[in-house]
Each structure stands twice: as C-alpha cells, then as structure tokens.
Amino acid sequence: MGKKVKWSWTSAFVGAASATAVATLLSARPKDPTFHLVSIKLTAFKLNLPHVNAELILTVHVTNPNIAPIHYGSTAMSIFYEGTLLGAAQVKAGSQRARSCQVLKLPTRLDGVELAHHAGKFFADVAKREMVLDAKVDIGGKAKVLWWGHRFKVHVDSHITVDPVFLDVIDQENRSQLEIFLAS
C-alpha cells in the first residue's frame, strides 16, 4: 500500500518561512488611502465689489492603510459646481504615520461671482436643500520603506451632496488612486 514518507523538520521550517514571506508581501502591497469629508464650516463672507467670496474650513478624515509612513507636499483641491471651477481648498504639506488616521482642516475660498453664473440652478438647489459639488486633487509625496524612499501620487475624485443652507454633508462618494514611482 504504500511507501512510508519520512517527515523532516527542515521541510516544515522552509514551508512555514515561505508561507510567512508570502503573507508579508501580500499585506505590504500598497493600498489606496481613504478620504471622508466630515464637516463644512463657514468662517467668513467677504463682499469686495464686484467680488463676493465665501471662506470655509473643510474637515477631512484621512486614513493611511499602508505599512509605510508618508510625507506629502502642499497642493490645492479644486472644487467644481455644475462643471465650473468654484474655488479651491489648500492642503498644507505634512506627514502621516503608517496605518493611521488623521483629521485635516483645509482652508477654502469659493468665488461668489462664479456661483452667480449658475444662479438659477443654485437657487433651485437651495429650495430643495441639496447642492452637488465635485472636487479633484493630486497629492504627491514620498513614502519610506526600510531605507528605500519611493515617490507617490494620490489622485482623489469626490462627488459630494451638501445642504447649501446649513452646510451639512448629505452624501459623498470619494475615489482615490495611488500611483508609486519606483525609479527615482
């Protein structure tokens, strides 16, 4: 019936080490960060004829699910209403620890003149208490794994529905895509 197979500690050790190495590689695979708009706060309404600007603070929750800490540069997030650039939120340079969450407060300025070009749609949105905004940003930086530093870029697209009266976030869809540059 059979041949007797001799069991070996060396084979067991090699098998366990191989399984551990594969599990480590799979868990170290870069993952897309997540972004979630928590709140919008109106801080100023400036009337300098013919310009009207609204200044806001956007509170954004960011999660870095990766095993490497990151350092990122400053950039601006573009905010659109009905396909028109309405304003920008400033993202200051910073860093984030590995596998961590943090809350960013982004100073934002919206141009009232650009909003006036869509006055009919805006007042209809105010009446139904739902306004749809889109936002796009590219965030570049560097992640260091052991002694290797790799540049990266994260592109974020957001589709956000807000209450234009109370500035409550009603719904949102955020998509991020991480790109890592292996060559320096």
mmCIF file of C-alpha atoms in Angstrom:
data_model
loop_
_atom_site.group_PDB
_atom_site.id
_atom_site.type_symbol
_atom_site.label_atom_id
_atom_site.label_comp_id
_atom_site.label_asym_id
_atom_site.label_seq_id
_atom_site.Cartn_x
_atom_site.Cartn_y
_atom_site.Cartn_z
ATOM 1 C CA MET A 1 0.000 0.000 0.000
ATOM 2 C CA GLY A 2 2.478 2.423 0.441
ATOM 3 C CA LYS A 3 5.705 3.923 0.768
ATOM 4 C CA LYS A 4 6.490 5.470 4.104
ATOM 5 C CA VAL A 5 7.320 9.178 3.853
ATOM 6 C CA LYS A 6 9.923 10.490 6.225
ATOM 7 C CA TRP A 7 8.908 13.717 7.956
ATOM 8 C CA SER A 8 11.545 16.441 8.163
ATOM 9 C CA TRP A 9 11.829 19.489 10.421
ATOM 10 C CA THR A 10 13.814 21.269 7.709
ATOM 11 C CA SER A 11 10.973 20.879 5.176
ATOM 12 C CA ALA A 12 8.434 22.088 7.738
ATOM 13 C CA PHE A 13 10.568 25.126 8.562
ATOM 14 C CA VAL A 14 11.070 26.014 4.858
ATOM 15 C CA GLY A 15 7.312 25.674 4.235
ATOM 16 C CA ALA A 16 6.430 27.885 7.212
ATOM 17 C CA ALA A 17 9.014 30.504 6.213
ATOM 18 C CA SER A 18 7.676 30.551 2.637
ATOM 19 C CA ALA A 19 4.091 30.996 3.835
ATOM 20 C CA THR A 20 5.158 33.826 6.162
ATOM 21 C CA ALA A 21 7.055 35.568 3.352
ATOM 22 C CA VAL A 22 4.054 35.383 1.009
ATOM 23 C CA ALA A 23 1.693 36.695 3.718
ATOM 24 C CA THR A 24 4.089 39.576 4.464
ATOM 25 C CA LEU A 25 4.342 40.523 0.792
ATOM 26 C CA LEU A 26 0.568 40.464 0.375
ATOM 27 C CA SER A 27 -0.008 42.655 3.437
ATOM 28 C CA ALA A 28 2.727 45.086 2.337
ATOM 29 C CA ARG A 29 1.122 45.663 -1.078
ATOM 30 C CA PRO A 30 0.335 49.402 -1.356
ATOM 31 C CA LYS A 31 -3.311 50.264 -0.736
ATOM 32 C CA ASP A 32 -5.277 53.377 -1.724
ATOM 33 C CA PRO A 33 -5.785 55.853 1.129
ATOM 34 C CA THR A 34 -9.329 56.882 2.057
ATOM 35 C CA PHE A 35 -10.765 60.375 2.379
ATOM 36 C CA HIS A 36 -14.041 61.378 4.036
ATOM 37 C CA LEU A 37 -15.461 64.913 4.316
ATOM 38 C CA VAL A 38 -16.644 65.274 7.910
ATOM 39 C CA SER A 39 -17.917 68.859 8.005
ATOM 40 C CA ILE A 40 -18.043 72.270 6.348
ATOM 41 C CA LYS A 41 -17.840 75.460 8.409
ATOM 42 C CA LEU A 42 -18.413 78.980 7.042
ATOM 43 C CA THR A 43 -15.761 81.269 8.524
ATOM 44 C CA ALA A 44 -16.203 84.494 6.509
ATOM 45 C CA PHE A 45 -18.306 86.078 3.813
ATOM 46 C CA LYS A 46 -16.373 88.858 2.096
ATOM 47 C CA LEU A 47 -18.034 91.462 -0.089
ATOM 48 C CA ASN A 48 -15.460 93.445 -2.090
ATOM 49 C CA LEU A 49 -17.489 94.639 -5.068
ATOM 50 C CA PRO A 50 -17.553 93.275 -7.682
ATOM 51 C CA HIS A 51 -16.166 90.193 -5.902
ATOM 52 C CA VAL A 52 -18.006 88.112 -3.335
ATOM 53 C CA ASN A 53 -16.055 85.330 -1.626
ATOM 54 C CA ALA A 54 -17.036 82.745 0.942
ATOM 55 C CA GLU A 55 -14.306 81.342 3.171
ATOM 56 C CA LEU A 56 -14.817 77.892 4.650
ATOM 57 C CA ILE A 57 -13.000 75.252 6.656
ATOM 58 C CA LEU A 58 -13.383 71.713 5.313
ATOM 59 C CA THR A 59 -12.733 68.997 7.876
ATOM 60 C CA VAL A 60 -11.467 65.852 6.143
ATOM 61 C CA HIS A 61 -10.715 62.464 7.741
ATOM 62 C CA VAL A 62 -7.764 60.716 6.017
ATOM 63 C CA THR A 63 -6.682 57.098 6.510
ATOM 64 C CA ASN A 64 -3.255 55.750 5.505
ATOM 65 C CA PRO A 65 -3.723 51.935 5.439
ATOM 66 C CA ASN A 66 -0.140 51.250 4.361
ATOM 67 C CA ILE A 67 2.834 49.924 6.340
ATOM 68 C CA ALA A 68 4.939 52.976 5.467
ATOM 69 C CA PRO A 69 4.694 56.491 6.895
ATOM 70 C CA ILE A 70 4.271 59.206 4.263
ATOM 71 C CA HIS A 71 5.391 62.789 3.740
ATOM 72 C CA TYR A 72 3.370 64.871 1.268
ATOM 73 C CA GLY A 73 3.725 68.289 -0.323
ATOM 74 C CA SER A 74 1.287 71.164 -0.354
ATOM 75 C CA THR A 75 -1.335 71.317 -3.081
ATOM 76 C CA ALA A 76 -4.765 72.764 -3.863
ATOM 77 C CA MET A 77 -8.004 70.827 -4.177
ATOM 78 C CA SER A 78 -10.202 72.204 -6.974
ATOM 79 C CA ILE A 79 -13.938 72.466 -6.207
ATOM 80 C CA PHE A 80 -16.491 72.466 -9.051
ATOM 81 C CA TYR A 81 -20.198 73.313 -9.281
ATOM 82 C CA GLU A 82 -22.022 72.402 -12.487
ATOM 83 C CA GLY A 83 -18.651 71.828 -14.165
ATOM 84 C CA THR A 84 -17.348 75.334 -13.326
ATOM 85 C CA LEU A 85 -14.346 75.890 -11.053
ATOM 86 C CA LEU A 86 -15.899 77.448 -7.958
ATOM 87 C CA GLY A 87 -12.855 77.621 -5.682
ATOM 88 C CA ALA A 88 -10.017 75.769 -4.020
ATOM 89 C CA ALA A 89 -9.079 74.239 -0.684
ATOM 90 C CA GLN A 90 -5.454 74.490 0.425
ATOM 91 C CA VAL A 91 -3.740 71.277 1.560
ATOM 92 C CA LYS A 92 -0.604 72.114 3.552
ATOM 93 C CA ALA A 93 2.476 69.906 3.383
ATOM 94 C CA GLY A 94 2.635 67.338 6.162
ATOM 95 C CA SER A 95 3.131 63.722 7.123
ATOM 96 C CA GLN A 96 1.159 60.770 8.391
ATOM 97 C CA ARG A 97 2.230 57.681 10.314
ATOM 98 C CA ALA A 98 1.806 54.176 8.918
ATOM 99 C CA ARG A 99 -1.612 52.559 9.347
ATOM 100 C CA SER A 100 -3.124 55.647 10.921
ATOM 101 C CA CYS A 101 -5.938 58.167 10.622
ATOM 102 C CA GLN A 102 -5.803 61.927 10.927
ATOM 103 C CA VAL A 103 -8.125 64.890 10.523
ATOM 104 C CA LEU A 104 -7.132 67.756 8.227
ATOM 105 C CA LYS A 105 -8.641 71.245 8.397
ATOM 106 C CA LEU A 106 -8.496 72.736 4.905
ATOM 107 C CA PRO A 107 -8.958 76.499 4.431
ATOM 108 C CA THR A 108 -11.168 77.042 1.395
ATOM 109 C CA ARG A 109 -12.234 80.024 -0.687
ATOM 110 C CA LEU A 110 -15.243 79.922 -3.018
ATOM 111 C CA ASP A 111 -15.856 82.577 -5.678
ATOM 112 C CA GLY A 112 -19.363 84.052 -5.492
ATOM 113 C CA VAL A 113 -19.097 85.534 -8.999
ATOM 114 C CA GLU A 114 -18.597 82.055 -10.471
ATOM 115 C CA LEU A 115 -21.580 80.819 -8.452
ATOM 116 C CA ALA A 116 -23.652 83.732 -9.823
ATOM 117 C CA HIS A 117 -23.187 82.321 -13.340
ATOM 118 C CA HIS A 118 -25.352 79.412 -12.181
ATOM 119 C CA ALA A 119 -27.813 81.491 -10.109
ATOM 120 C CA GLY A 120 -30.954 79.742 -11.385
ATOM 121 C CA LYS A 121 -29.583 76.275 -10.584
ATOM 122 C CA PHE A 122 -28.137 77.469 -7.265
ATOM 123 C CA PHE A 123 -31.483 78.889 -6.049
ATOM 124 C CA ALA A 124 -33.230 75.674 -7.162
ATOM 125 C CA ASP A 125 -30.654 73.724 -5.122
ATOM 126 C CA VAL A 126 -31.247 75.971 -2.099
ATOM 127 C CA ALA A 127 -35.001 75.410 -2.420
ATOM 128 C CA LYS A 128 -34.592 71.622 -2.454
ATOM 129 C CA ARG A 129 -31.736 71.828 0.113
ATOM 130 C CA GLU A 130 -29.338 69.700 -1.967
ATOM 131 C CA MET A 131 -26.300 71.002 -3.831
ATOM 132 C CA VAL A 132 -23.882 68.726 -5.693
ATOM 133 C CA LEU A 133 -20.187 69.619 -5.735
ATOM 134 C CA ASP A 134 -17.243 67.817 -7.287
ATOM 135 C CA ALA A 135 -13.653 68.045 -6.091
ATOM 136 C CA LYS A 136 -10.351 66.855 -7.547
ATOM 137 C CA VAL A 137 -6.840 66.845 -6.095
ATOM 138 C CA ASP A 138 -3.454 65.283 -6.797
ATOM 139 C CA ILE A 139 -1.270 64.841 -3.720
ATOM 140 C CA GLY A 140 2.388 63.997 -4.235
ATOM 141 C CA GLY A 141 4.926 62.874 -1.688
ATOM 142 C CA LYS A 142 7.384 60.275 -0.543
ATOM 143 C CA ALA A 143 6.987 57.024 1.396
ATOM 144 C CA LYS A 144 9.986 55.375 3.024
ATOM 145 C CA VAL A 145 10.083 51.598 3.442
ATOM 146 C CA LEU A 146 13.182 50.486 5.338
ATOM 147 C CA TRP A 147 15.937 52.531 3.649
ATOM 148 C CA TRP A 148 14.216 52.996 0.270
ATOM 149 C CA GLY A 149 12.227 56.141 -0.382
ATOM 150 C CA HIS A 150 9.604 55.987 -3.135
ATOM 151 C CA ARG A 151 7.757 58.922 -4.629
ATOM 152 C CA PHE A 152 3.996 58.565 -4.934
ATOM 153 C CA LYS A 153 0.953 60.420 -6.224
ATOM 154 C CA VAL A 154 -2.611 60.022 -4.998
ATOM 155 C CA HIS A 155 -5.423 61.252 -7.237
ATOM 156 C CA VAL A 156 -8.721 61.862 -5.428
ATOM 157 C CA ASP A 157 -12.120 62.432 -7.064
ATOM 158 C CA SER A 158 -15.025 63.381 -4.813
ATOM 159 C CA HIS A 159 -18.721 63.770 -5.571
ATOM 160 C CA ILE A 160 -20.402 65.455 -2.611
ATOM 161 C CA THR A 161 -24.010 66.412 -1.896
ATOM 162 C CA VAL A 162 -24.408 69.167 0.710
ATOM 163 C CA ASP A 163 -27.248 71.166 2.234
ATOM 164 C CA PRO A 164 -26.482 74.716 0.961
ATOM 165 C CA VAL A 165 -28.407 76.291 3.848
ATOM 166 C CA PHE A 166 -26.826 74.558 6.876
ATOM 167 C CA LEU A 167 -23.701 73.229 5.061
ATOM 168 C CA ASP A 168 -24.382 69.665 6.203
ATOM 169 C CA VAL A 169 -22.813 66.817 4.233
ATOM 170 C CA ILE A 170 -25.717 64.711 2.959
ATOM 171 C CA ASP A 171 -23.896 62.144 0.823
ATOM 172 C CA GLN A 172 -20.475 61.602 -0.712
ATOM 173 C CA GLU A 173 -18.543 59.294 -2.961
ATOM 174 C CA ASN A 174 -14.756 59.517 -2.762
ATOM 175 C CA ARG A 175 -12.394 57.582 -5.000
ATOM 176 C CA SER A 176 -8.639 57.613 -4.599
ATOM 177 C CA GLN A 177 -5.968 56.031 -6.743
ATOM 178 C CA LEU A 178 -2.394 55.547 -5.544
ATOM 179 C CA GLU A 179 0.473 55.551 -8.019
ATOM 180 C CA ILE A 180 4.002 54.669 -6.861
ATOM 181 C CA PHE A 181 7.092 55.654 -8.830
ATOM 182 C CA LEU A 182 9.798 53.037 -8.318
ATOM 183 C CA ALA A 183 12.547 54.917 -10.205
ATOM 184 C CA SER A 184 13.984 57.994 -8.504
#
